[in-house]
Coordinates of C-alpha atoms and ligand atoms in Angstrom, one line a residue:
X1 CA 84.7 161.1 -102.3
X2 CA 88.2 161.3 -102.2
X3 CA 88.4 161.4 -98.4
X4 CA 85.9 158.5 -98.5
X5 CA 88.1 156.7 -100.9
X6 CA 91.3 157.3 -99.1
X7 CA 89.5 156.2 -95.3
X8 CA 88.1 152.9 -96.6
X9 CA 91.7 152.2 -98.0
X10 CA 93.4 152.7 -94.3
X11 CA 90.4 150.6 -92.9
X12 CA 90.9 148.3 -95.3
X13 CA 94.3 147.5 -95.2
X14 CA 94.4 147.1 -91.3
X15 CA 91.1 145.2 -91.3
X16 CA 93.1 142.7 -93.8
X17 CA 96.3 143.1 -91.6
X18 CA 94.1 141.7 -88.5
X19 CA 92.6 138.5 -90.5
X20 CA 94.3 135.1 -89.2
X21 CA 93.2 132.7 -91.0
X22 CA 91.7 132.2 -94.7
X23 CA 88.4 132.4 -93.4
X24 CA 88.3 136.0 -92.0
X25 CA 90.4 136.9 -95.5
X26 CA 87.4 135.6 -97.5
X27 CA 85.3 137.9 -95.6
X28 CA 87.4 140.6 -96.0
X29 CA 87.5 140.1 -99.6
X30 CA 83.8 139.2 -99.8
X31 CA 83.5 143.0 -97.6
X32 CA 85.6 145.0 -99.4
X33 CA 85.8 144.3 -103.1
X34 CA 83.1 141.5 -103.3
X35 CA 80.0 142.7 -105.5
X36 CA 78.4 144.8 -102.8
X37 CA 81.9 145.6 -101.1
X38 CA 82.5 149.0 -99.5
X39 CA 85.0 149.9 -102.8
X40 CA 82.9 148.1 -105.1
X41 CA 79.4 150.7 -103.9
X42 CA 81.9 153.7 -104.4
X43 CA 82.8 153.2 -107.7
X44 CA 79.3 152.7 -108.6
X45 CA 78.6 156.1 -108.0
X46 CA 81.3 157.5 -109.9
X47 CA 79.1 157.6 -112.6
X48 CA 77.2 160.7 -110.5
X49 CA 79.8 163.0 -110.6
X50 CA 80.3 166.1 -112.4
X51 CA 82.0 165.1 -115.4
X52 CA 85.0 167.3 -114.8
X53 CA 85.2 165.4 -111.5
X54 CA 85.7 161.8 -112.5
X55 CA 88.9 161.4 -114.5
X56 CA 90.5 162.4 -110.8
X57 CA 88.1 160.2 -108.5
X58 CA 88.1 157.4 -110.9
X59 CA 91.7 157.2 -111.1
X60 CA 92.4 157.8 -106.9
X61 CA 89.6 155.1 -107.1
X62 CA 91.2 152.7 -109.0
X63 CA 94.8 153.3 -107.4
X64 CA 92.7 152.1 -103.9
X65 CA 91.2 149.0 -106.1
X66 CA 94.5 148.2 -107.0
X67 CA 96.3 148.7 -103.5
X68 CA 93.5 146.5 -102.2
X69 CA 94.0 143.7 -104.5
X70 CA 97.9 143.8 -104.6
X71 CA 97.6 143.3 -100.7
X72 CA 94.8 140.2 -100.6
X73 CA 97.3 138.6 -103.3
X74 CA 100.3 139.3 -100.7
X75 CA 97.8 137.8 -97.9
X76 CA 96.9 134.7 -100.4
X77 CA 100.4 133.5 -100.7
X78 CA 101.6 133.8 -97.2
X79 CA 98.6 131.8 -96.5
X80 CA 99.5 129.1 -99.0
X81 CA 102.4 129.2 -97.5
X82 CA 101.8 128.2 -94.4
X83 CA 99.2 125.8 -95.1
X84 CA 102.3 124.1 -96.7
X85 CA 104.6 124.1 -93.8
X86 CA 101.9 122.6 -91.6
X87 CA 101.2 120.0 -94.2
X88 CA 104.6 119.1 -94.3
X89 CA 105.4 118.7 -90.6
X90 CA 102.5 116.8 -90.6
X91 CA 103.7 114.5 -93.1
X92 CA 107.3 114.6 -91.6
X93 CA 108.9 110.9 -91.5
X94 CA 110.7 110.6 -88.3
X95 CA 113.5 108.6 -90.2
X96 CA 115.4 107.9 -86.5
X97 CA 112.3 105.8 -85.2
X98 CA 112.8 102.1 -84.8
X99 CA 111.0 100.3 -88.2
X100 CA 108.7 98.6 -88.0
X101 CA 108.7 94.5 -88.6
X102 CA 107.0 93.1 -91.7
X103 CA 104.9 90.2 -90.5
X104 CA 106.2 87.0 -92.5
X105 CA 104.4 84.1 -93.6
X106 CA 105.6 80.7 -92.7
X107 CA 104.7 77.4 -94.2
X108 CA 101.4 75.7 -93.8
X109 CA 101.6 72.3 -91.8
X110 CA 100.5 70.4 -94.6
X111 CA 103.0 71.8 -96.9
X112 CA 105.5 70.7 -93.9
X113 CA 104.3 67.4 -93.7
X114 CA 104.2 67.0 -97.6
X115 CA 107.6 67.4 -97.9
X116 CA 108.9 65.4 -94.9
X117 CA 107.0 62.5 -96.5
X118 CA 108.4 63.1 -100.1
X119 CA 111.7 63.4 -98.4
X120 CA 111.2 60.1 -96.3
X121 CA 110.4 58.1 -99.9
X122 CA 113.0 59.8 -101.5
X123 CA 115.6 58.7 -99.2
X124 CA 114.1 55.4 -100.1
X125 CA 114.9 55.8 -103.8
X126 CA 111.4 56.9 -104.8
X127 CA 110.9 59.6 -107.6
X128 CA 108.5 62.4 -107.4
X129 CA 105.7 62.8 -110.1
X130 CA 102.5 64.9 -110.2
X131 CA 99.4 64.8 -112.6
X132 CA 96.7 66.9 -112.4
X133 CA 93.7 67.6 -110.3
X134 CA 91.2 67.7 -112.9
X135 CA 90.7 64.3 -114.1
X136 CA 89.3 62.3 -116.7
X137 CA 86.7 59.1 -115.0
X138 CA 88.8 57.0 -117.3
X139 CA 92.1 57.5 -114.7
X140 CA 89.9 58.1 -111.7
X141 CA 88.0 54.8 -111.8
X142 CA 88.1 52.9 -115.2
X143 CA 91.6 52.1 -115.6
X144 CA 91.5 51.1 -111.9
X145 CA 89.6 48.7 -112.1
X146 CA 86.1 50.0 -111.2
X147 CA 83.6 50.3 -114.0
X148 CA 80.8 52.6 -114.7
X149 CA 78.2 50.2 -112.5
X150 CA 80.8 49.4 -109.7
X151 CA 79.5 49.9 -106.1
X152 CA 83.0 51.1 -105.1
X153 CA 82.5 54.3 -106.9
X154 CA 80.1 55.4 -103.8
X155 CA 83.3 55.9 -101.3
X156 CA 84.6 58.1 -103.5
X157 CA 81.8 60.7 -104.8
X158 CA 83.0 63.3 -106.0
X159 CA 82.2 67.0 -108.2
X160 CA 81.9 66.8 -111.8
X161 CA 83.3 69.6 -114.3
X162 CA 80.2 70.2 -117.0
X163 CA 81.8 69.8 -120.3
X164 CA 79.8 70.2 -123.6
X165 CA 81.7 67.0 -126.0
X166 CA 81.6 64.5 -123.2
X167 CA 79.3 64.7 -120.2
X168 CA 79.8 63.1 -117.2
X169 CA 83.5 62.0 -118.2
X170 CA 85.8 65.2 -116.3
X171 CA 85.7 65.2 -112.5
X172 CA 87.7 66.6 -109.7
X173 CA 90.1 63.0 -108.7
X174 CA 89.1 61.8 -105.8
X175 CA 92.6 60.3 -105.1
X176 CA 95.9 60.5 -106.1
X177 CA 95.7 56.7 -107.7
X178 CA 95.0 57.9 -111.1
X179 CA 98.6 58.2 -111.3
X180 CA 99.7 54.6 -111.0
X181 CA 98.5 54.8 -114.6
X182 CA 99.5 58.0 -115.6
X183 CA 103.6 57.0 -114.9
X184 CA 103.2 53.2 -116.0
X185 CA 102.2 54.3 -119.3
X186 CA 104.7 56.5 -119.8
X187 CA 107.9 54.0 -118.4
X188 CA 109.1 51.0 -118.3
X189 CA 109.7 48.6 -115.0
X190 CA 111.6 49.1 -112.7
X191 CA 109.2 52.1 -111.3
X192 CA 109.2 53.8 -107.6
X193 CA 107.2 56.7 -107.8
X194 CA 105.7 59.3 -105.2
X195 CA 102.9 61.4 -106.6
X196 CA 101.8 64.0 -104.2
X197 CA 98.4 66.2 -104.7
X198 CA 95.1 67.7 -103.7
X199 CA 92.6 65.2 -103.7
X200 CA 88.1 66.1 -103.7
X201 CA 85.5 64.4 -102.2
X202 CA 81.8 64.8 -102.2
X203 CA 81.0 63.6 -98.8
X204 CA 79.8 65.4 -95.2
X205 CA 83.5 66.7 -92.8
X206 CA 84.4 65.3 -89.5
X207 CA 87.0 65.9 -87.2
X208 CA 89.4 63.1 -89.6
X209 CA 87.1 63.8 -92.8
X210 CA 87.9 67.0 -95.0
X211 CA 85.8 67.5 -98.5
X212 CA 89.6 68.4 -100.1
X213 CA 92.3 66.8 -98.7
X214 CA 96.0 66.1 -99.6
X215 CA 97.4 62.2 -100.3
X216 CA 100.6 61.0 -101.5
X217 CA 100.8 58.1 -103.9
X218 CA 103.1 55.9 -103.8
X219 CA 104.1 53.0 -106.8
X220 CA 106.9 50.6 -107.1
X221 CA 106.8 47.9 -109.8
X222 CA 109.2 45.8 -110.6
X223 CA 110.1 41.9 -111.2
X224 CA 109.8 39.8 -107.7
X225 CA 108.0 42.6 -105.3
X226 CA 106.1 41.1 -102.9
X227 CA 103.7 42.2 -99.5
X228 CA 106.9 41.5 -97.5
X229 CA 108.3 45.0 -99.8
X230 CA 105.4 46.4 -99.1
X231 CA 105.7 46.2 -95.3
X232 CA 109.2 46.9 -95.2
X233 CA 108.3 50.4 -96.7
X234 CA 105.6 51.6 -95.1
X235 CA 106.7 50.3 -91.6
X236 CA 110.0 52.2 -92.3
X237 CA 108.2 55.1 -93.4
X238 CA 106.5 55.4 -90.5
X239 CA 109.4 54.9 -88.2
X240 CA 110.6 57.9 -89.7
X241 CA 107.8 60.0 -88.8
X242 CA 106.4 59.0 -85.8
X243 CA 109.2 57.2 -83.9
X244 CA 109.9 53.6 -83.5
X245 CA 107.9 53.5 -80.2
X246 CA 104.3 54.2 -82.2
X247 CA 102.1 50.9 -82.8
X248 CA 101.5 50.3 -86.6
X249 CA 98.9 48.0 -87.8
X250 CA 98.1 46.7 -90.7
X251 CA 94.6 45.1 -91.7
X252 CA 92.4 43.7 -95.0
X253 CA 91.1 46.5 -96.7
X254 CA 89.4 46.1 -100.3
X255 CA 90.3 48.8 -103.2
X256 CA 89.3 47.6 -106.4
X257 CA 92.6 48.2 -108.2
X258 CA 95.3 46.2 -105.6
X259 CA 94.9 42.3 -104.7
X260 CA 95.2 42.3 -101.8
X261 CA 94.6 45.3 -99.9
X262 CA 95.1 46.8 -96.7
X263 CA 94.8 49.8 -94.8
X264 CA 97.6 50.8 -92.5
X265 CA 96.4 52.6 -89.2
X266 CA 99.0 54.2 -86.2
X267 CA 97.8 54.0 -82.5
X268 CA 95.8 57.3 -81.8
X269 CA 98.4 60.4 -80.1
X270 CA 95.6 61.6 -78.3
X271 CA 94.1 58.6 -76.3
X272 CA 97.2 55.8 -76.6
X273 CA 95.1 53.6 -78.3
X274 CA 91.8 53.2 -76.2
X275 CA 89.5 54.8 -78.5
X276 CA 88.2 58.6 -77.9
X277 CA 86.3 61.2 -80.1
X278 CA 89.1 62.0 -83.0
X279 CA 89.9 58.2 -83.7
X280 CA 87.0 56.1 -82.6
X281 CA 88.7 52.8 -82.0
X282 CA 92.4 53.9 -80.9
X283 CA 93.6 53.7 -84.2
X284 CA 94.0 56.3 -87.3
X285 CA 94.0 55.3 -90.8
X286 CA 96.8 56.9 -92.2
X287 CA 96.6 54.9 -96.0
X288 CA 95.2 52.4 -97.9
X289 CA 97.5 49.7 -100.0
X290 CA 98.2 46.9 -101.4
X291 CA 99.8 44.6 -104.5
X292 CA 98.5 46.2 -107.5
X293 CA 95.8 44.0 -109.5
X294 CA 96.8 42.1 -112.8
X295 CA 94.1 44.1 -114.9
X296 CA 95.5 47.2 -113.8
X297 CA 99.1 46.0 -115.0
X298 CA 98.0 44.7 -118.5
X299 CA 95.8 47.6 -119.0
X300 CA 99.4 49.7 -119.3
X301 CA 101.2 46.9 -121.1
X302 CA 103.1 45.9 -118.2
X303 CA 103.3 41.8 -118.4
X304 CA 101.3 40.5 -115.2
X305 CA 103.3 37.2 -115.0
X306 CA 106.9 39.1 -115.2
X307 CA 105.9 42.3 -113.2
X308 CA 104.7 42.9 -110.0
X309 CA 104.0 45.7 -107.6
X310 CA 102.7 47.4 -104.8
X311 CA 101.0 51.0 -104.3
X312 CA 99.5 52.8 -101.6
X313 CA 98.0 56.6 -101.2
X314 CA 98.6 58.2 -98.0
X315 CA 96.2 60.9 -96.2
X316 CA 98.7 64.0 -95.5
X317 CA 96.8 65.9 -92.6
X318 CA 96.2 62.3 -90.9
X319 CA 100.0 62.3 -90.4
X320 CA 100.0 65.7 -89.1
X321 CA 97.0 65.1 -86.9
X322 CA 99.5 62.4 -85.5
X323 CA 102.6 64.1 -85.5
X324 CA 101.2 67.0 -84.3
X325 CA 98.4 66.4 -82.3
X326 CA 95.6 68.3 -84.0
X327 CA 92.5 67.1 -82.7
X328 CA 90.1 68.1 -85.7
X329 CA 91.2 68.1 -89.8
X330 CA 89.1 71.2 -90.2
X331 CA 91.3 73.0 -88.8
X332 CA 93.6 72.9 -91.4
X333 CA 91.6 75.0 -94.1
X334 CA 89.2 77.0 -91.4
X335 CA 92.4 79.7 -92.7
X336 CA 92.4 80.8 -88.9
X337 CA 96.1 82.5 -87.9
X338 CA 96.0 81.5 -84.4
X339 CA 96.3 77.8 -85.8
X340 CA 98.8 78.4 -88.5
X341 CA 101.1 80.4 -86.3
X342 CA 101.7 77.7 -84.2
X343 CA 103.8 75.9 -87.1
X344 CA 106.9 78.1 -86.5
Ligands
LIG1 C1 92.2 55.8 -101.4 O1 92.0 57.0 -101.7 C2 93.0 54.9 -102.3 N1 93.3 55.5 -103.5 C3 94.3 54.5 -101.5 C4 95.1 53.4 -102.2 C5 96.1 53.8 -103.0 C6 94.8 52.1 -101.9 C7 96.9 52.8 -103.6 C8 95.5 51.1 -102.5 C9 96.6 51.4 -103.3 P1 91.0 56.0 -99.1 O2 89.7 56.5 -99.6 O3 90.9 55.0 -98.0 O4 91.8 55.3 -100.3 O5 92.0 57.2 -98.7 C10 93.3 57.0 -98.5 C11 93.7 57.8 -97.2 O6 93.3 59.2 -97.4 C12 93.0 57.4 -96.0 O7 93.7 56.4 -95.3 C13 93.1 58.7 -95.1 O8 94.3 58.8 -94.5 C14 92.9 59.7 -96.2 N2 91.6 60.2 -96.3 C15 90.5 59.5 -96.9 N3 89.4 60.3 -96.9 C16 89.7 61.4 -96.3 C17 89.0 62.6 -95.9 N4 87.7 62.8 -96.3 N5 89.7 63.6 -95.3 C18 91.0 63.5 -95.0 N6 91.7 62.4 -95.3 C19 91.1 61.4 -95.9

């Protein structure tokens, strides 16, 4: 047994010697010392021996057991080894390669537009405000001038917010004209305000018709301003954006909160004012405006017979349609990068 012991140790140790990779060491393992290994069936039958046999079999047997295992746990580590190395070249950071570039945002055309309009009143000595996009109906509609029953409340339909206390009464604002009132009751003549904001509207989208939209309100108020001011500062303002060579035109509009009112329209970019798919009639609407109505006055204290003003709310991706020539509003939110990219 001795000879057997000492002939499965040679085998062994050159069977383990010709294993390359973990694989064939398992089976070796599994072969050798594993429960029905070759060693592992040899020491079972120590128990058959002559008693005055075993203490020398046993212990040549448990020098080979011991040889083996010393040997696997030699093979294990240069194994671990080199699974190492290759998992670290395979991680290796070439730190000499060129990086690479971090793709940058850039700022939506809207947000470009927004500000060159802020800037343009600015310039003309207006202020900028804000006020918040969820509304109560009394700013949205009451305190301009248009009532629970009035039939001007259809143009501007818009989503309610549920509340619990007072139904009905908290909306998303439909325009930025809520904050005429919000600044007048807070100061005192003389005002020039620009308020800009995200405005909501329940209604269907069309290539000049988003359901949220941005506007810029505009309010001056003070003693002696008259429709001639009014005209003076839009048509200056729109000088500034789209050129003096643009037509501007200016017609009777009726918004229940100015006497009188108008719209103010530019000559279309993308037909030169003969009418085609994006503006209808050769003309865009860019804002509605007007003197602001008495009641509206008096409702914030302001004396109707000292003061007088005028306000108007512009529509922010009309002018970039126009400045830009965008033929369809939807574009704008659709959130699609071959658009956006093109405002560098
Ligand atoms: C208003 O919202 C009034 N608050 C404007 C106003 C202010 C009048 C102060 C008098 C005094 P209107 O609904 O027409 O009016 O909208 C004003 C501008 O917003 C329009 O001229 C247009 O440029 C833009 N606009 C209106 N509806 C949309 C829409 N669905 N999508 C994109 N732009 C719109």
């Amino acid at each position: 047994m001795i000879d057997q012991l000492a002939e499965i140790k040679a085998r062994a140790l050159k069977d383990l010697a010709a294993a390359d990779d973990a694989e064939a060491t398992e089976a070796w393992r599994v072969a050798y010392l594993g429960k029905k290994g070759q060693l592992t069936t040899v020491l079972r039958q120590l128990g058959a021996l002559p008693p005055a046999e075993r203490p020398l079999v046993g212990q040549k047997a448990n020098e080979v057991k011991v040889a083996l295992e010393l040997a696997l746990a030699a093979r294990l580590e240069v194994e671990r080894r080199v699974a190492l190395r290759r998992a670290a070249e395979a991680e290796r950071v070439d730190v000499t390669l060129p990086g690479r570039q971090p793709s940058l945002g850039q700022v939506h055309p809207t947000t470009r537009v927004l500000k060159e309009v802020l800037d343009s009143f600015a310039a003309m000595g207006f202020q900028v405000a804000e006020g918040p996009d969820v509304e109560w109906d009394y700013y949205n509609f009451e305190a301009l001038n248009i009532p629970k029953d009035h039939p001007a409340r259809d143009m501007w339909d818009t989503f309610y917010v549920q509340s619990k206390g007072r139904p009905g009464e908290i909306l998303l604002r439909t325009h930025t004209s809520p904050n005429q009132v919000r600044v007048m009751e807070k100061v005192r003549p003389p005002v020039r305000v620009v308020v800009p904001g995200r405005v909501y509207r329940y209604e269907a989208t069309d290539a000049t018709h988003e359901s949220e939209f941005f506007q810029v309100e505009g309010l001056a108020v003070d003693k002696n301003v008259t429709m001639a001011d009014l005209k003076g500062v839009l048509s200056a303002f729109a000088r500034e954006m789209f050129g003096a060579e643009r037509k501007v035109r200016f017609r009777c509009d009726y918004f229940p909160f100015v006497e009188p009112g108008v719209e103010m329209a530019i000559s279309c970019f993308q037909c030169g004012g003969v009418g085609c798919r994006l503006c209808g009639n050769g003309w865009l609407e860019i804002m509605g405006a007007g003197m602001v109505h008495p009641k509206v006055l008096a409702g914030v204290g302001y004396d109707p017979s000292v003061y007088s003003g005028f306000a108007f709310g512009i529509g922010v991706e009309r002018i970039a349609i126009l400045k830009y020539g965008i033929d369809d509003i939807r574009l704008f939110y659709a959130n699609d990068l071959r658009f956006l990219r093109q405002f560098k």
